[in-house]
Every structure is written in structure tokens, then in C-alpha cells.
mmCIF file with all atom_site columns, C-alpha atoms in Angstrom:
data_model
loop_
_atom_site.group_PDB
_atom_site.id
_atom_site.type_symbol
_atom_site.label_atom_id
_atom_site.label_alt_id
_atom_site.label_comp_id
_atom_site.label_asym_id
_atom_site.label_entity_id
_atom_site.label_seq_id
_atom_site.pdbx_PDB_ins_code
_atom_site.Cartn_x
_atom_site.Cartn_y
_atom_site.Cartn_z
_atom_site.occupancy
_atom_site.B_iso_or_equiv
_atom_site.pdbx_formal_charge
_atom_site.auth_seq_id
_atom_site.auth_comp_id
_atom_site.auth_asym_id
_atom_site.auth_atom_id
_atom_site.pdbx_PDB_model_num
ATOM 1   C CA . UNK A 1 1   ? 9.526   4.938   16.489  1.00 93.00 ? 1   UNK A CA 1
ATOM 2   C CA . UNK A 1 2   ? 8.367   7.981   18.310  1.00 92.00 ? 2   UNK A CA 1
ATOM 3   C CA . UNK A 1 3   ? 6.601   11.102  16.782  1.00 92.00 ? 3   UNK A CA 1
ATOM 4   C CA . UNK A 1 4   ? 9.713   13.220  17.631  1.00 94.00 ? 4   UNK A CA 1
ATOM 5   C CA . UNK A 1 5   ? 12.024  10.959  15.487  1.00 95.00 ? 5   UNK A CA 1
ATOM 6   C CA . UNK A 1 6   ? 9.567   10.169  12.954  1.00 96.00 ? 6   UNK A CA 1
ATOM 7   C CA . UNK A 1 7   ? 9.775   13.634  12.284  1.00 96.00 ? 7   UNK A CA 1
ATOM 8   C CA . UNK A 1 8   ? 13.631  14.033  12.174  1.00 96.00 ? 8   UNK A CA 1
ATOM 9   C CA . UNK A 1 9   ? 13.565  11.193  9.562   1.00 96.00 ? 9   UNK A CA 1
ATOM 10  C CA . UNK A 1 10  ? 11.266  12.139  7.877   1.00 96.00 ? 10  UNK A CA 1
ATOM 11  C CA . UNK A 1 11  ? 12.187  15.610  7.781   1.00 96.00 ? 11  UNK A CA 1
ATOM 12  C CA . UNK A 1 12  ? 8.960   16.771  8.622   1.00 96.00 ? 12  UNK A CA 1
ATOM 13  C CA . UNK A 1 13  ? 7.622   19.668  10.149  1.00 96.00 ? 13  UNK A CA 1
ATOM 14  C CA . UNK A 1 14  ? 4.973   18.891  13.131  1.00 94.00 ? 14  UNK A CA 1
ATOM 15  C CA . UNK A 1 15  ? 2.028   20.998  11.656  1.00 96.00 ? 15  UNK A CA 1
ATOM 16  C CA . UNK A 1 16  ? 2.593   18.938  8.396   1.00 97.00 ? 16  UNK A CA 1
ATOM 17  C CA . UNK A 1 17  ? 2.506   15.479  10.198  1.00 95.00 ? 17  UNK A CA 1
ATOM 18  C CA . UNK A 1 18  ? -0.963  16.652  11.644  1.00 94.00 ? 18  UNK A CA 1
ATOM 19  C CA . UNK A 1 19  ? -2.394  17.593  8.561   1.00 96.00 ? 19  UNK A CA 1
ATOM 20  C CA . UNK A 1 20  ? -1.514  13.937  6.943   1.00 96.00 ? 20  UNK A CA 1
ATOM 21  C CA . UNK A 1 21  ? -2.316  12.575  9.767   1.00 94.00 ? 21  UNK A CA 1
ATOM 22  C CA . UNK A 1 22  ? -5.951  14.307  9.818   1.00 94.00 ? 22  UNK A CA 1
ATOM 23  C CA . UNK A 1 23  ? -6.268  13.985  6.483   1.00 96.00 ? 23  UNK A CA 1
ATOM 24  C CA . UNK A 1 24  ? -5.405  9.929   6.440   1.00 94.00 ? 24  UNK A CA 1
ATOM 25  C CA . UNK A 1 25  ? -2.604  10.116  4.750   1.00 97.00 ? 25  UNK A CA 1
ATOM 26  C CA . UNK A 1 26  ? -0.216  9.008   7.801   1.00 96.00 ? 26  UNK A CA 1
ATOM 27  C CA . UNK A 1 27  ? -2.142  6.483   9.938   1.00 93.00 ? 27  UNK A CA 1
ATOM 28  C CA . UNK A 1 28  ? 0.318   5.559   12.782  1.00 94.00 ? 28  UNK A CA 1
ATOM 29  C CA . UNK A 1 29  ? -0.030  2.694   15.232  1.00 92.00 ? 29  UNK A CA 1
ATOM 30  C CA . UNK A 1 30  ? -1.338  3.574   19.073  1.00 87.00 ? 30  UNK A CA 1
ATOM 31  C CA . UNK A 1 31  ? -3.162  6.415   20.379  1.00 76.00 ? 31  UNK A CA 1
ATOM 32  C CA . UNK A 1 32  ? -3.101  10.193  19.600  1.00 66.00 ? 32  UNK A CA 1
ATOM 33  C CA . UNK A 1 33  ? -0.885  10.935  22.422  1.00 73.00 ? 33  UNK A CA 1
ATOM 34  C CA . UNK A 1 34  ? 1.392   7.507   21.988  1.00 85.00 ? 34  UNK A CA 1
ATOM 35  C CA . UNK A 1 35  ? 1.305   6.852   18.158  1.00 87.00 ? 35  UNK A CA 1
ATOM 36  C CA . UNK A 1 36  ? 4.150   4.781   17.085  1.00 94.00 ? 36  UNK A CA 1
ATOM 37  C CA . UNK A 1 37  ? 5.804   4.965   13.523  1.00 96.00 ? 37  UNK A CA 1
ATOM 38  C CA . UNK A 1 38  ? 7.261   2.542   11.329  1.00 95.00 ? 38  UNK A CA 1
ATOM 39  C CA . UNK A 1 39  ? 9.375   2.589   8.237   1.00 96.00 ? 39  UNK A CA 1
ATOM 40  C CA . UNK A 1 40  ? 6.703   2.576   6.143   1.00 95.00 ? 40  UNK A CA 1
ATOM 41  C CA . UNK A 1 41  ? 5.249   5.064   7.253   1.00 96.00 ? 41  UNK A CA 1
ATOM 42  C CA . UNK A 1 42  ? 8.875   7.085   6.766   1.00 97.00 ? 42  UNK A CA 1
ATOM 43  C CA . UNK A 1 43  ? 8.340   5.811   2.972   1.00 96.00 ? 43  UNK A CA 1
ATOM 44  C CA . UNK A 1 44  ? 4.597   6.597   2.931   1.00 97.00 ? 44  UNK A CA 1
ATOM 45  C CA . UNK A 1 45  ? 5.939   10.424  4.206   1.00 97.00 ? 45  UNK A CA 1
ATOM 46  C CA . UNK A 1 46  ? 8.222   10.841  1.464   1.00 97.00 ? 46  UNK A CA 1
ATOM 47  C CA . UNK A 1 47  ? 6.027   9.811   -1.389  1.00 97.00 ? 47  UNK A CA 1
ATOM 48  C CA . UNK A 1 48  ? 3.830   12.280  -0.091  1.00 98.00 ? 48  UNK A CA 1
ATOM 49  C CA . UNK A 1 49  ? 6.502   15.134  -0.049  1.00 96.00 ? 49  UNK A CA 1
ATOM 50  C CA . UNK A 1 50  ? 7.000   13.926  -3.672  1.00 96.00 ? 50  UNK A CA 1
ATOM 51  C CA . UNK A 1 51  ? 3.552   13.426  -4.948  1.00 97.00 ? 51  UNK A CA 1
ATOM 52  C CA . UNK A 1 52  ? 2.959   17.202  -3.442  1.00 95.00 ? 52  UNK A CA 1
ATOM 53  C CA . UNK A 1 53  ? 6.103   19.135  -3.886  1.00 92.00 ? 53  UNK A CA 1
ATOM 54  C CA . UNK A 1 54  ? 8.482   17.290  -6.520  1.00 89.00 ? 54  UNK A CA 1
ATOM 55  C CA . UNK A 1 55  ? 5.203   16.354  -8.943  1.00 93.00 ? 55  UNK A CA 1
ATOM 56  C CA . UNK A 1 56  ? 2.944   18.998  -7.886  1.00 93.00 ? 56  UNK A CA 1
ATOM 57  C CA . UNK A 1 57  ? -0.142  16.219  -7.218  1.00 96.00 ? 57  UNK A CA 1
ATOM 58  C CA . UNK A 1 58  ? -3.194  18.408  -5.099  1.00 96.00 ? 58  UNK A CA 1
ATOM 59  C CA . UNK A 1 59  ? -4.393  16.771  -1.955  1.00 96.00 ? 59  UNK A CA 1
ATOM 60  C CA . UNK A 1 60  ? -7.357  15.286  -3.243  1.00 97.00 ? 60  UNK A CA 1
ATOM 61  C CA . UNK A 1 61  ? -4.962  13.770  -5.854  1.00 97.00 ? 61  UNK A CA 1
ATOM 62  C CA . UNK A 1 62  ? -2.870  12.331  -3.123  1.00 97.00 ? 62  UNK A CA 1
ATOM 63  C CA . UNK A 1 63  ? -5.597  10.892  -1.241  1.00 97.00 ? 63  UNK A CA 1
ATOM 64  C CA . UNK A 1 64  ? -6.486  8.820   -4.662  1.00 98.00 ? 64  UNK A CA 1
ATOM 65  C CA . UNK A 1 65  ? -3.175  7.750   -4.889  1.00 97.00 ? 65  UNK A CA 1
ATOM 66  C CA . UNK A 1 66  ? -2.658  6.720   -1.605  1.00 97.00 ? 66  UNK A CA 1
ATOM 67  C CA . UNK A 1 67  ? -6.094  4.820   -1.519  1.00 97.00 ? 67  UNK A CA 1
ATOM 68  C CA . UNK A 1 68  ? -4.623  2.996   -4.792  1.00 97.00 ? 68  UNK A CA 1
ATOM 69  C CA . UNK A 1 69  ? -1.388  2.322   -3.530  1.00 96.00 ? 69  UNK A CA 1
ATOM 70  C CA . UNK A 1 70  ? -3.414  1.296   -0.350  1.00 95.00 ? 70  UNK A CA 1
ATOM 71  C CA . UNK A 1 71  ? -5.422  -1.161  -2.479  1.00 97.00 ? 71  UNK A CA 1
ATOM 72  C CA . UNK A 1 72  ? -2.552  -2.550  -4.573  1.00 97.00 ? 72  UNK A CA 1
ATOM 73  C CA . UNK A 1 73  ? -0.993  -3.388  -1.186  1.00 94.00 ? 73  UNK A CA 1
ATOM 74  C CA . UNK A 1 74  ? -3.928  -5.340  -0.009  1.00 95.00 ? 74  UNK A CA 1
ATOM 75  C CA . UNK A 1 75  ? -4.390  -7.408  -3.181  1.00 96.00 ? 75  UNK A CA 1
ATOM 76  C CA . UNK A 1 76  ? -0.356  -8.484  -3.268  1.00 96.00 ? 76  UNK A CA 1
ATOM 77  C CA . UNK A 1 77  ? -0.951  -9.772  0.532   1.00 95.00 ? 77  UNK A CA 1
ATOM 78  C CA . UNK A 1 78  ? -4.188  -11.557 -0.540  1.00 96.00 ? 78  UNK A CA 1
ATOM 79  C CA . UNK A 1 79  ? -2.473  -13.106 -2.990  1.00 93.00 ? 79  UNK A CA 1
ATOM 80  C CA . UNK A 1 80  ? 0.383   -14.118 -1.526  1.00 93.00 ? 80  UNK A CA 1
ATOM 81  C CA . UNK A 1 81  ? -2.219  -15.960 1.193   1.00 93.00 ? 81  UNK A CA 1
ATOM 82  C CA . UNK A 1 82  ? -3.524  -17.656 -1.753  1.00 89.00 ? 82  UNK A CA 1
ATOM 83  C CA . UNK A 1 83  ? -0.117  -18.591 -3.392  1.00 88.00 ? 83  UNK A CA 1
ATOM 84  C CA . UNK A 1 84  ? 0.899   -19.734 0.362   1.00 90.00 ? 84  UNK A CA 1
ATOM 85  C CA . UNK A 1 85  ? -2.548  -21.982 0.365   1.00 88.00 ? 85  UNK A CA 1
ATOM 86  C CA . UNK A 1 86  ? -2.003  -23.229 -2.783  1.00 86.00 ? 86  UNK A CA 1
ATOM 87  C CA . UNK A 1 87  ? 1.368   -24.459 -2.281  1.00 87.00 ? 87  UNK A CA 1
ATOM 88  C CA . UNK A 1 88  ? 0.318   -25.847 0.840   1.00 89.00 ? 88  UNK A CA 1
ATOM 89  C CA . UNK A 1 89  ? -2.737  -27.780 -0.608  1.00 86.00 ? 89  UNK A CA 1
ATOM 90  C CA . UNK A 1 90  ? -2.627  -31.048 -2.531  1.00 90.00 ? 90  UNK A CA 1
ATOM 91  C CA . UNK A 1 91  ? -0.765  -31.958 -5.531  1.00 89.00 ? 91  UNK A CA 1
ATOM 92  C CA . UNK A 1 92  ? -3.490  -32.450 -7.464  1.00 89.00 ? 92  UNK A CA 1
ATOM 93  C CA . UNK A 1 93  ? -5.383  -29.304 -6.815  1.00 87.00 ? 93  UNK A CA 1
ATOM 94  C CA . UNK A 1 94  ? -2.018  -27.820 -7.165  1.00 84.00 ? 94  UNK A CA 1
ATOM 95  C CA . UNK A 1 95  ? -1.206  -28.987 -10.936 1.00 86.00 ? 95  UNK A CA 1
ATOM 96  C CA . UNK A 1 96  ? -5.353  -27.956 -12.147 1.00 87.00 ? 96  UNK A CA 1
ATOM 97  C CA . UNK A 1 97  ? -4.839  -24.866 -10.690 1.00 85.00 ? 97  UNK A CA 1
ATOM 98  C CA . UNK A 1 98  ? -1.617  -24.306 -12.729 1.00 81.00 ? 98  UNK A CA 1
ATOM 99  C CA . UNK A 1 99  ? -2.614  -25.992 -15.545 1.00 84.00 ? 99  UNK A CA 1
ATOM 100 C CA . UNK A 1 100 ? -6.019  -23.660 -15.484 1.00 83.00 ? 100 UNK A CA 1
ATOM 101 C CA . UNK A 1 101 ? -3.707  -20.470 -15.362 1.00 81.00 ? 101 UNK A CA 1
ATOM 102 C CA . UNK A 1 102 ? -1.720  -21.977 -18.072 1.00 78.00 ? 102 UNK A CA 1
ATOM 103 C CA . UNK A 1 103 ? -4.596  -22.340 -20.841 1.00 78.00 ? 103 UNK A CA 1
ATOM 104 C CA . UNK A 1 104 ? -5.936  -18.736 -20.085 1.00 73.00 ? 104 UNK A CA 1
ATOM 105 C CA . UNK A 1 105 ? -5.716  -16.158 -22.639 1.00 77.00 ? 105 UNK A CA 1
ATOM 106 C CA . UNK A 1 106 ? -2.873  -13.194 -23.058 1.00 69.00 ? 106 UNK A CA 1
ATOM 107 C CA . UNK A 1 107 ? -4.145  -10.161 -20.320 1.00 65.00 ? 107 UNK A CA 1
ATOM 108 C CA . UNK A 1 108 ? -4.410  -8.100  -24.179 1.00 61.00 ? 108 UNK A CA 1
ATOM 109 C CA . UNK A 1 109 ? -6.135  -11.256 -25.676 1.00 56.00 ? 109 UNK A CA 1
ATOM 110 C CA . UNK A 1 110 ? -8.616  -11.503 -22.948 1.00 55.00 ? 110 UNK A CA 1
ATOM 111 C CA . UNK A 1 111 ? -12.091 -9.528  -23.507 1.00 60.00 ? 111 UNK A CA 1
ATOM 112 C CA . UNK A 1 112 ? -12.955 -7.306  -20.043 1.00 58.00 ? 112 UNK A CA 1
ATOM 113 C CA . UNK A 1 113 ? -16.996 -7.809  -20.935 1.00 59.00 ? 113 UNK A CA 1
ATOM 114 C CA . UNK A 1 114 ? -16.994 -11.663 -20.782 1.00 54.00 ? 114 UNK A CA 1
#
């Protein structure tokens, strides 16, 4: 979507958008004069306004929750490549893998310095 409707649904004012967006907050797709929103980036915009106004988070708090959420993002993608690769793989490599992740401990049994 454009920039003028991005701010309409996000109920935005332009001077805000440019701060997130100078800030990193909002990274849109394009060029500075053609940038192109998504829906995510409509969600992204609101947990901002929340993190900010409705839980009273300081920017350099929102940046470290946005580089989390950023990170969190990137690992569930990763693994759903490896789920996809595994389940595309052989049988065999299939069932050790499974049958690896099966003998492994509880995540509050397991000890983080081994």
C-alpha cells in the first residue's frame, strides 16, 4: 500500500511515520520517495503505538523489542526451512532425527553450561 493509506490505517501522523521510519522501526519496501507498505508493517505500527503509549516502553526500549521480535521471526522461518527439509529428506534420516529429539532431556531438565 501507499504511504498516504498506510497512514490512514494505521492512524498515523506523517512526522511519526518518519521518525520510525528513521529510527528502524518501520522499514518499508521501495525507495524513499516510492516505499510500499504491507500489513505487517500496519501490525508492526500498532505494536509500536502500544509498546510507547498504552505500556509506556522508551524508544530505546522499543528498538530492543523490535530487534527481538525481529529475531524470533527469523528463527520460526529457519525452522520451518528445516522442518520443510526434513520432511522432504529420507525416511531414515527422518525417524533418527525424531527419535534424537525424542530421548532429549525436559527444556527445565536440560543444563545451559553443557
Amino acid at each position: 500500500m501507499q504511504y498516504r493509506e498506510f497512514l490512514v490505517r494505521a492512524r498515523l501522523e506523517d512526522n511519526v511515520v518518519k521518525e520510525w521510519m528513521t529510527a528502524g522501526w518501520l522499514i518499508p519496501a521501495g525507495d524513499e520517495g516510492h516505499a510500499e507498505f504491507t500489513d505487517v508493517d500496519i501490525a508492526r505500527a500498532h505494536l509500536i503505538t502500544d509498546l510507547k503509549g498504552g505500556i509506556g516502553v522508551n524508544d530505546e526500549g522499543v528498538s530492543v523489542v523490535l530487534h527481538l521480535l525481529d529475531q524470533l521471526h527469523g528463527l520460526r522461518r529457519t525452522l520451518g526451512d528445516i522442518l520443510a527439509a526434513v520432511q522432504a529428506g529420507p525416511d531414515d534420516l527422518r525417524e533418527q532425527l525424531l527419535s534424537h529429539l525424542g530421548n532429549l532431556p525436559a527444556r527445565s531438565d536440560r543444563n545451559p553450561d553443557k
